Amino acid sequence: MKKDGALPYRIATLASHTALQILKGAKDEGFETIAICQKKSRRVYESFKVADEIIEVENYQQYFDIEPQLIEQNAILIPHGSFVSYLGWKRVQDVKAMHYGTKQILEWESDRTKERQWLLDAGLRLPAVYKSPQEIDRAVIIKFHGAKGGRGYFIANSPEEFNQRIKEYPEEKEYAIQEYIVGVPMYAHYFYSQLTGELEIMSFDKRYESNADSIGRIAAKDQLEVGIKTSYTITGNIPVVIRESLLPELFVMGQNVVDASKKLCGSGLFGPFCLEMIIDKDLNFWGFEISARIVAGTNLYIKGSPYTDLKYDVPMSTGRRIALDIKEAILADNLSKVLG
Amino acid sequence: MKKDGALPYRIATLASHTALQILKGAKDEGFETIAICQKKSRRVYESFKVADEIIEVENYQQYFDIEPQLIEQNAILIPHGSFVSYLGWKRVQDVKAMHYGTKQILEWESDRTKERQWLLDAGLRLPAVYKSPQEIDRAVIIKFHGAKGGRGYFIANSPEEFNQRIKEYPEEKEYAIQEYIVGVPMYAHYFYSQLTGELEIMSFDKRYESNADSIGRIAAKDQLEVGIKTSYTITGNIPVVIRESLLPELFVMGQNVVDASKKLCGSGLFGPFCLEMIIDKDLNFWGFEISARIVAGTNLYIKGSPYTDLKYDVPMSTGRRIALDIKEAILADNLSKVLG
Amino acid sequence: MKKDGALPYRIATLASHTALQILKGAKDEGFETIAICQKKSRRVYESFKVADEIIEVENYQQYFDIEPQLIEQNAILIPHGSFVSYLGWKRVQDVKAMHYGTKQILEWESDRTKERQWLLDAGLRLPAVYKSPQEIDRAVIIKFHGAKGGRGYFIANSPEEFNQRIKEYPEEKEYAIQEYIVGVPMYAHYFYSQLTGELEIMSFDKRYESNADSIGRIAAKDQLEVGIKTSYTITGNIPVVIRESLLPELFVMGQNVVDASKKLCGSGLFGPFCLEMIIDKDLNFWGFEISARIVAGTNLYIKGSPYTDLKYDVPMSTGRRIALDIKEAILADNLSKVLG
């Protein structure tokens, strides 16, 4: 590592999702940065001055075409939601460039059944899943997997109600029955350093979903007239701090998820991750999903969150925390510890 | 310009709306500031220490009485929503003091028909407007212009439903029929510098409206009992970041609005502006309104937003960005470029 | 006071509620800190590095057992919501350690009738309270005090409707009838320094309550099917800025509350406090509650709020503002002025 001047590694990522904070954080920690950019996105990453170099691609599937450039430039690739979504967890395994975090864990994140097993192993409280309508003993939500693109659903409180309501959907053959949890969504952003062995709580957010987060602005009477149905398209994120007395339990849950991951694959989960939960009126946490990489809700905290402001003397975004992890690994001559 | 000491110009604004950040930003850029203040507001601007001088007025219509003081003090006036609203766009044209931004554009912002034409010229997607109830072919909202102060409205899905529902409002003669868009509100704050020719995305917010943003807290059953009707009085603002993959389209929309404005009047729109939009579940943007000056949603970001934190090394509010634009114009001996 | 090195006093608080910002703020102002911690919470306060010393207790009722340690260490205790709630206002009067703020005011905060009297004395607009169902002349909410833990309620618009609906709750004997106010909740955070005599507006928040803040995400039709009832468990807080033109009235209300408190007990209310209000569609403030100590909504602003960013050159949380008040009292050789 050169003492004066930039670090001899570069940080690269696909120019979407959380790339702005990843690249900004990398620059703040002394790295040169590369944005892998679609033509239409170029202006964004130039305007915000986060990329020392822009590699233009037609689409993100082209990643493997430009990978040799990354390898040649000693670039460390930071995966995020769009990266995993565009390539798919299987093709991510073929990445040859240096990759921050454990690639294999993405399979566990991507497969609903495996993800549920992981979270149950970690001792999280999950909504019950019903195998048959006859078992319905409380409010449940019935979600269709069929032609309607997963958007169709209805609610039932008993086998009788189920049998009545299902008649309205004669074309739907496949469905899942899940316990219906009422409470507020909460997304907890964690960082676990493989290098230091420390788990950190970085921040929290709630999503801003269309139309779920606006139909409440329509009076019930008007909703009924227009026949409003809920959809859950993510359009952005809103900051939130959590009730301080819930933090001890959050540390326990995060730690259990990390510990359980070590039994799933190689070095398990490390770096940033997110538990997506519902908190009910009795302050129970209900786990819904885990993201085993940086999530978009952290985009709120480019200059640090109320939580990182406690712990760090500099503005510490999750993107910067990743770069710091890499830098400390390089300085400790132990870079492989944070690659996977 | 004096090298040591304050700039030989002052920044002045009406003490309301976004005056706190405008004055604070001006001081941060080295200007002395003047707040034109109603007696009851004096305490606010003194407590937050943003005004080097306070000129007290009985009401804001008195502006022209105190204008000579502004001219004498070499003050540059920053317009904002309350300024435009209290004086009206026509009287703003009579302002003799130095005025930041293009005065003529305020006519286009204030007139519904002209505003719609501007946004259509810029290629924005707008809700359809129906000339006659017979044309109704989807969910529409019928808004009354009449005695009820614009608060009355109902929703209809067909000409038949319209004919049925309109009978409940025998006293209402004037109404507008507009396509009913369901999605989340998003306010995009832009800054376009006439001096540098650069368009910047500054931040985003959602409004906090009474009662629209609280009726969702009332269970549907209770809403129906109490006969809740939605109202949209702005009480404040809530921060939000937008899904990163939507930023390319936001730059395009902002640029198109600026470009289209140049055909409307003189030097067109420059300085801060805001596009008020709905994002539907398919991630389409629907334009509703444009504010051709600083908006109150930027009050959230007095110490910078997640977006300005990327681009600037200092905390850059929209108010400070205005002052920086003026300072750079002064330093380039080109102040007239930012006045209008 | 020692000129170089830490102040000869320590700041202590129970490790919950707002302890993170209280301890962080104290350290920023040069104090050593003590967290009185339950075993399960220890990790939180260690992770965020805010406590120079942790005193472990089984439960917070044990406070009086460890109080001698606080006295011996010259510790000043900062009360917060959990402190008052765990000990009760009566036992707080027995605290022998130095205590920031007026202990007696907590009685006025804790007793509904006394609190209402205080707020009425301060001239705040409060929802009407009805002594008998026969008086009902508008929408009212009927809240039960009974076995259901205060969670049962219904809404009525007339004596007739009341008589009809009350039949559904044969077991409920005790209830309160209160005017039903529709509008958005707003929590205004104030700080009043006994030392400087100045009232400051620190910040605003809205709570994030389960399930009140998520049922609006459920379409009205589905709510009716599942029989959703509203609950109000606090899970966190969301930042908000208020319409700037409302600030003059907020200063008046805060000042009136402080002034009225001086007639209630000794030196009255000082330090941080919060007015919990509803803003209706006509921009009227309706007072609901006062918290006569730091509230959890200030946890959002560990690095300062848009309001403290105007006034202070350093990041000023409410926790830090408390420490600054104490430090200034120490430096003025007038510590007793901020104790009570």
Short mmCIF file of C-alpha atoms in Angstrom, two decimals, chain A:
data_model
loop_
_atom_site.label_atom_id
_atom_site.label_comp_id
_atom_site.label_asym_id
_atom_site.label_seq_id
_atom_site.Cartn_x
_atom_site.Cartn_y
_atom_site.Cartn_z
CA MET A 1 0.00 0.00 0.00
CA LYS A 2 1.31 3.39 -0.96
CA LYS A 3 1.65 5.77 1.97
CA ASP A 4 0.90 8.90 0.01
CA GLY A 5 -1.71 8.89 -2.71
CA ALA A 6 -4.61 6.60 -3.39
CA LEU A 7 -4.80 2.99 -2.29
CA PRO A 8 -3.57 0.51 -4.91
CA TYR A 9 -7.05 -0.98 -5.23
CA ARG A 10 -10.14 0.48 -6.79
CA ILE A 11 -13.75 0.14 -5.72
CA ALA A 12 -16.25 -0.68 -8.46
CA THR A 13 -20.00 -1.20 -8.54
CA LEU A 14 -22.97 -1.15 -10.91
CA ALA A 15 -24.32 2.39 -11.17
CA SER A 16 -27.72 1.87 -9.54
CA HIS A 17 -29.37 0.96 -6.20
CA THR A 18 -26.80 2.20 -3.65
CA ALA A 19 -23.91 3.05 -5.95
CA LEU A 20 -23.84 6.74 -5.03
CA GLN A 21 -23.04 6.05 -1.37
CA ILE A 22 -20.78 3.09 -2.14
CA LEU A 23 -18.60 5.19 -4.46
CA LYS A 24 -18.74 8.31 -2.27
CA GLY A 25 -17.79 6.22 0.76
CA ALA A 26 -14.92 4.63 -1.13
CA LYS A 27 -13.55 8.02 -2.13
CA ASP A 28 -13.85 9.25 1.46
CA GLU A 29 -11.69 6.30 2.54
CA GLY A 30 -9.08 7.05 -0.13
CA PHE A 31 -10.00 4.70 -2.98
CA GLU A 32 -10.36 5.55 -6.64
CA THR A 33 -13.74 4.47 -7.95
CA ILE A 34 -15.29 2.90 -11.03
CA ALA A 35 -18.99 3.11 -11.93
CA ILE A 36 -20.29 0.51 -14.38
CA CYS A 37 -22.94 2.60 -16.03
CA GLN A 38 -25.76 2.39 -18.52
CA LYS A 39 -25.69 5.30 -20.97
CA LYS A 40 -28.86 6.84 -19.53
CA SER A 41 -27.41 6.82 -15.99
CA ARG A 42 -24.08 8.45 -16.83
CA ARG A 43 -25.32 11.96 -16.05
CA VAL A 44 -26.32 10.98 -12.51
CA TYR A 45 -22.92 9.66 -11.52
CA GLU A 46 -21.13 12.54 -13.19
CA SER A 47 -23.34 15.13 -11.55
CA PHE A 48 -22.72 13.75 -8.07
CA LYS A 49 -18.97 13.43 -8.72
CA VAL A 50 -18.61 10.00 -7.19
CA ALA A 51 -16.89 8.13 -10.03
CA ASP A 52 -13.26 8.55 -11.00
CA GLU A 53 -13.97 6.38 -14.02
CA ILE A 54 -17.16 5.39 -15.80
CA ILE A 55 -17.32 2.17 -17.79
CA GLU A 56 -20.34 2.34 -20.05
CA VAL A 57 -22.38 -0.80 -20.78
CA GLU A 58 -25.56 -1.36 -22.80
CA ASN A 59 -27.11 -3.36 -19.98
CA TYR A 60 -25.92 -4.95 -16.76
CA GLN A 61 -25.99 -8.46 -18.24
CA GLN A 62 -22.91 -7.24 -20.11
CA TYR A 63 -21.02 -7.31 -16.84
CA PHE A 64 -18.89 -10.30 -17.81
CA ASP A 65 -17.72 -8.52 -20.97
CA ILE A 66 -16.16 -5.70 -19.01
CA GLU A 67 -14.95 -7.83 -16.09
CA PRO A 68 -11.40 -8.11 -17.50
CA GLN A 69 -11.06 -4.33 -17.20
CA LEU A 70 -11.98 -4.56 -13.53
CA ILE A 71 -9.45 -7.31 -12.91
CA GLU A 72 -6.76 -5.39 -14.74
CA GLN A 73 -7.44 -2.30 -12.63
CA ASN A 74 -7.27 -4.20 -9.35
CA ALA A 75 -10.90 -3.37 -8.68
CA ILE A 76 -12.90 -4.76 -5.80
CA LEU A 77 -16.54 -5.20 -6.75
CA ILE A 78 -19.24 -4.26 -4.24
CA PRO A 79 -22.47 -6.21 -4.81
CA HIS A 80 -25.88 -4.65 -4.13
CA GLY A 81 -29.52 -5.45 -4.73
CA SER A 82 -29.54 -4.55 -8.43
CA PHE A 83 -26.33 -6.50 -9.03
CA VAL A 84 -27.82 -9.64 -7.53
CA SER A 85 -31.14 -9.05 -9.25
CA TYR A 86 -29.71 -8.40 -12.74
CA LEU A 87 -27.20 -11.25 -12.70
CA GLY A 88 -29.05 -13.73 -10.50
CA TRP A 89 -27.32 -15.41 -7.58
CA LYS A 90 -26.11 -18.28 -9.78
CA ARG A 91 -24.15 -16.13 -12.21
CA VAL A 92 -22.71 -14.11 -9.33
CA GLN A 93 -20.84 -17.30 -8.39
CA ASP A 94 -18.95 -16.95 -11.69
CA VAL A 95 -17.62 -13.49 -10.88
CA LYS A 96 -13.83 -13.58 -11.19
CA ALA A 97 -13.08 -10.02 -10.07
CA MET A 98 -12.44 -9.46 -6.38
CA HIS A 99 -15.90 -9.53 -4.74
CA TYR A 100 -16.67 -8.05 -1.32
CA GLY A 101 -18.66 -10.46 0.85
CA THR A 102 -19.63 -14.11 0.61
CA LYS A 103 -21.09 -15.05 -2.76
CA GLN A 104 -22.65 -18.31 -1.61
CA ILE A 105 -24.87 -16.63 0.96
CA LEU A 106 -26.85 -15.06 -1.88
CA GLU A 107 -28.41 -18.41 -2.67
CA TRP A 108 -29.83 -18.55 0.84
CA GLU A 109 -31.18 -15.06 0.48
CA SER A 110 -32.76 -15.72 -2.92
CA ASP A 111 -34.60 -18.95 -2.19
CA ARG A 112 -37.73 -18.44 -0.07
CA THR A 113 -37.56 -21.86 1.56
CA LYS A 114 -33.86 -21.63 2.40
CA GLU A 115 -34.27 -18.07 3.65
CA ARG A 116 -37.09 -19.18 5.98
CA GLN A 117 -34.94 -22.00 7.28
CA TRP A 118 -32.06 -19.62 7.99
CA LEU A 119 -34.27 -17.17 9.88
CA LEU A 120 -35.89 -19.97 11.88
CA ASP A 121 -32.44 -21.34 12.73
CA ALA A 122 -31.58 -17.87 14.01
CA GLY A 123 -34.57 -18.04 16.33
CA LEU A 124 -36.56 -15.24 14.70
CA ARG A 125 -40.32 -15.11 15.08
CA LEU A 126 -41.86 -15.66 11.65
CA PRO A 127 -45.49 -15.59 10.50
CA ALA A 128 -47.00 -19.08 10.44
CA VAL A 129 -47.39 -20.80 7.10
CA TYR A 130 -50.49 -22.97 6.57
CA LYS A 131 -50.39 -26.10 4.46
CA SER A 132 -54.14 -26.41 4.04
CA PRO A 133 -57.15 -24.09 4.28
CA GLN A 134 -58.62 -26.43 6.89
CA GLU A 135 -55.90 -25.33 9.34
CA ILE A 136 -56.88 -21.65 9.28
CA ASP A 137 -57.43 -20.59 12.88
CA ARG A 138 -56.79 -16.83 12.71
CA ALA A 139 -56.60 -14.01 10.13
CA VAL A 140 -54.52 -15.19 7.17
CA ILE A 141 -53.54 -13.71 3.84
CA ILE A 142 -53.87 -15.86 0.72
CA LYS A 143 -51.36 -14.84 -1.97
CA PHE A 144 -51.60 -16.14 -5.53
CA HIS A 145 -48.50 -17.16 -7.46
CA GLY A 146 -50.44 -17.24 -10.71
CA ALA A 147 -50.96 -15.12 -13.77
CA LYS A 148 -51.72 -11.94 -11.88
CA GLY A 149 -48.03 -11.51 -11.09
CA GLY A 150 -48.32 -12.08 -7.42
CA ARG A 151 -50.53 -9.08 -6.93
CA GLY A 152 -53.77 -10.93 -6.26
CA TYR A 153 -54.58 -11.74 -2.65
CA PHE A 154 -57.42 -11.97 -0.19
CA ILE A 155 -57.87 -12.28 3.52
CA ALA A 156 -59.79 -14.93 5.45
CA ASN A 157 -60.43 -15.69 9.09
CA SER A 158 -61.62 -19.33 8.91
CA PRO A 159 -61.81 -22.35 6.58
CA GLU A 160 -65.43 -21.43 5.80
CA GLU A 161 -64.50 -17.88 4.79
CA PHE A 162 -61.65 -19.24 2.71
CA ASN A 163 -63.98 -21.61 0.85
CA GLN A 164 -66.39 -18.76 0.19
CA ARG A 165 -63.80 -16.24 -1.01
CA ILE A 166 -61.71 -18.60 -3.16
CA LYS A 167 -64.69 -18.99 -5.47
CA GLU A 168 -64.07 -15.43 -6.67
CA TYR A 169 -60.74 -16.57 -8.14
CA PRO A 170 -61.62 -19.63 -10.24
CA GLU A 171 -58.53 -19.23 -12.43
CA GLU A 172 -56.02 -19.29 -9.53
CA LYS A 173 -54.66 -22.73 -8.75
CA GLU A 174 -51.51 -21.93 -6.77
CA TYR A 175 -51.52 -19.97 -3.56
CA ALA A 176 -49.73 -19.61 -0.24
CA ILE A 177 -51.54 -19.15 3.07
CA GLN A 178 -49.65 -17.06 5.62
CA GLU A 179 -50.55 -15.69 9.01
CA TYR A 180 -51.66 -12.09 8.69
CA ILE A 181 -49.51 -9.85 10.91
CA VAL A 182 -50.70 -6.31 11.62
CA GLY A 183 -48.00 -3.87 12.65
CA VAL A 184 -45.50 -1.34 11.32
CA PRO A 185 -42.71 -2.29 8.89
CA MET A 186 -39.17 -1.67 10.17
CA TYR A 187 -35.96 -2.26 8.23
CA ALA A 188 -32.90 -2.73 10.44
CA HIS A 189 -29.53 -2.09 8.78
CA TYR A 190 -26.62 -4.03 10.24
CA PHE A 191 -22.92 -4.33 9.54
CA TYR A 192 -20.88 -7.30 10.62
CA SER A 193 -17.11 -7.12 10.16
CA GLN A 194 -15.40 -10.41 9.57
CA LEU A 195 -12.18 -8.59 10.38
CA THR A 196 -13.06 -7.23 13.81
CA GLY A 197 -15.77 -9.76 14.67
CA GLU A 198 -18.03 -6.88 15.68
CA LEU A 199 -21.71 -6.49 14.84
CA GLU A 200 -22.93 -2.91 14.42
CA ILE A 201 -26.38 -1.38 14.08
CA MET A 202 -26.07 1.22 11.35
CA SER A 203 -29.57 2.67 10.92
CA PHE A 204 -33.27 2.04 10.25
CA ASP A 205 -35.74 3.00 7.58
CA LYS A 206 -39.22 2.41 6.39
CA ARG A 207 -39.93 2.06 2.70
CA TYR A 208 -42.05 4.46 0.71
CA GLU A 209 -44.21 2.18 -1.41
CA SER A 210 -46.65 2.93 -4.21
CA ASN A 211 -49.48 2.77 -3.56
CA ALA A 212 -49.38 1.23 -0.07
CA ASP A 213 -48.04 4.42 1.49
CA SER A 214 -50.61 6.73 -0.05
CA ILE A 215 -53.92 4.90 -0.07
CA GLY A 216 -54.29 5.83 3.59
CA ARG A 217 -54.56 9.43 2.35
CA ILE A 218 -57.81 8.47 0.62
CA ALA A 219 -60.86 8.45 2.91
CA ALA A 220 -62.25 4.93 3.42
CA LYS A 221 -65.50 5.85 1.70
CA ASP A 222 -63.65 7.00 -1.42
CA GLN A 223 -61.40 3.93 -1.39
CA LEU A 224 -64.42 1.68 -1.45
CA GLU A 225 -65.94 3.64 -4.36
CA VAL A 226 -62.83 3.49 -6.51
CA GLY A 227 -62.11 -0.11 -5.56
CA ILE A 228 -58.53 0.57 -4.38
CA LYS A 229 -56.23 -2.45 -4.15
CA THR A 230 -52.88 -2.28 -2.40
CA SER A 231 -49.59 -2.56 -4.33
CA TYR A 232 -46.06 -2.50 -2.91
CA THR A 233 -43.70 -0.95 -5.46
CA ILE A 234 -40.71 0.63 -3.74
CA THR A 235 -40.25 4.28 -4.73
CA GLY A 236 -37.96 5.44 -1.95
CA ASN A 237 -37.24 5.40 1.77
CA ILE A 238 -38.08 7.43 4.86
CA PRO A 239 -35.80 7.75 7.93
CA VAL A 240 -36.85 6.40 11.29
CA VAL A 241 -35.24 5.85 14.68
CA ILE A 242 -36.36 2.93 16.79
CA ARG A 243 -37.54 2.96 20.39
CA GLU A 244 -34.29 2.75 22.35
CA SER A 245 -35.49 -0.08 24.60
CA LEU A 246 -35.76 -2.34 21.53
CA LEU A 247 -32.06 -2.11 20.69
CA PRO A 248 -30.90 -4.96 22.96
CA GLU A 249 -33.22 -7.39 21.16
CA LEU A 250 -32.04 -6.08 17.79
CA PHE A 251 -28.43 -6.84 18.63
CA VAL A 252 -29.43 -10.37 19.66
CA MET A 253 -31.38 -10.97 16.45
CA GLY A 254 -28.59 -9.65 14.24
CA GLN A 255 -25.97 -11.74 16.03
CA ASN A 256 -28.10 -14.88 15.78
CA VAL A 257 -28.53 -14.37 12.05
CA VAL A 258 -24.75 -14.00 11.60
CA ASP A 259 -24.05 -17.03 13.78
CA ALA A 260 -26.61 -19.16 11.95
CA SER A 261 -25.12 -18.16 8.59
CA LYS A 262 -21.79 -19.68 9.50
CA LYS A 263 -23.43 -23.10 9.42
CA LEU A 264 -24.88 -22.49 5.96
CA CYS A 265 -21.80 -21.82 3.90
CA GLY A 266 -18.07 -21.10 4.11
CA SER A 267 -17.39 -17.96 6.06
CA GLY A 268 -21.07 -17.11 6.31
CA LEU A 269 -22.62 -13.67 6.15
CA PHE A 270 -20.48 -10.58 6.64
CA GLY A 271 -20.56 -6.92 5.60
CA PRO A 272 -23.88 -5.06 5.47
CA PHE A 273 -27.22 -6.83 5.77
CA CYS A 274 -30.82 -5.96 6.60
CA LEU A 275 -33.60 -7.61 8.56
CA GLU A 276 -37.02 -6.69 7.26
CA MET A 277 -39.54 -6.89 10.04
CA ILE A 278 -42.98 -6.00 11.30
CA ILE A 279 -43.35 -4.74 14.87
CA ASP A 280 -46.79 -5.52 16.25
CA LYS A 281 -48.70 -3.63 18.92
CA ASP A 282 -47.16 -5.78 21.67
CA LEU A 283 -43.66 -4.88 20.42
CA ASN A 284 -43.00 -8.35 19.00
CA PHE A 285 -40.67 -8.48 16.01
CA TRP A 286 -41.86 -10.60 13.09
CA GLY A 287 -39.15 -11.42 10.54
CA PHE A 288 -40.17 -11.30 6.89
CA GLU A 289 -37.00 -11.21 4.89
CA ILE A 290 -33.25 -10.86 5.04
CA SER A 291 -31.10 -9.00 2.53
CA ALA A 292 -27.57 -10.35 2.67
CA ARG A 293 -26.02 -7.17 1.24
CA ILE A 294 -26.42 -3.41 1.36
CA VAL A 295 -30.05 -2.19 1.07
CA ALA A 296 -31.41 1.00 -0.49
CA GLY A 297 -32.77 2.25 2.83
CA THR A 298 -29.20 3.15 3.79
CA ASN A 299 -29.22 5.79 1.01
CA LEU A 300 -30.84 8.07 3.59
CA TYR A 301 -27.67 8.19 5.63
CA ILE A 302 -24.95 9.33 3.25
CA LYS A 303 -23.75 11.71 5.95
CA GLY A 304 -24.23 9.19 8.74
CA SER A 305 -27.26 8.10 10.74
CA PRO A 306 -28.21 8.97 14.33
CA TYR A 307 -26.62 5.62 15.23
CA THR A 308 -23.33 5.93 13.34
CA ASP A 309 -23.10 9.52 14.59
CA LEU A 310 -22.76 8.05 18.08
CA LYS A 311 -19.99 5.66 17.22
CA TYR A 312 -17.92 7.39 14.56
CA ASP A 313 -16.17 10.74 14.44
CA VAL A 314 -16.67 10.99 10.67
CA PRO A 315 -19.92 10.72 8.67
CA MET A 316 -20.22 6.96 8.27
CA SER A 317 -22.61 5.71 5.60
CA THR A 318 -22.96 1.98 5.09
CA GLY A 319 -21.16 2.47 1.78
CA ARG A 320 -18.24 4.07 3.58
CA ARG A 321 -18.30 1.35 6.25
CA ILE A 322 -17.71 -1.21 3.49
CA ALA A 323 -14.75 0.78 2.18
CA LEU A 324 -13.38 1.11 5.70
CA ASP A 325 -13.64 -2.65 6.17
CA ILE A 326 -11.70 -3.18 2.96
CA LYS A 327 -9.11 -0.56 3.85
CA GLU A 328 -8.52 -2.07 7.26
CA ALA A 329 -8.16 -5.50 5.67
CA ILE A 330 -5.59 -4.12 3.22
CA LEU A 331 -3.67 -2.38 6.00
CA ALA A 332 -3.69 -5.62 8.00
CA ASP A 333 -2.44 -7.44 4.88
CA ASN A 334 -5.53 -9.61 5.09
CA LEU A 335 -7.64 -8.56 2.11
CA SER A 336 -8.84 -12.09 1.41
CA LYS A 337 -10.69 -12.00 4.73
CA VAL A 338 -13.28 -9.60 3.28
CA LEU A 339 -13.53 -11.18 -0.18
CA GLY A 340 -15.61 -14.22 -1.00
#
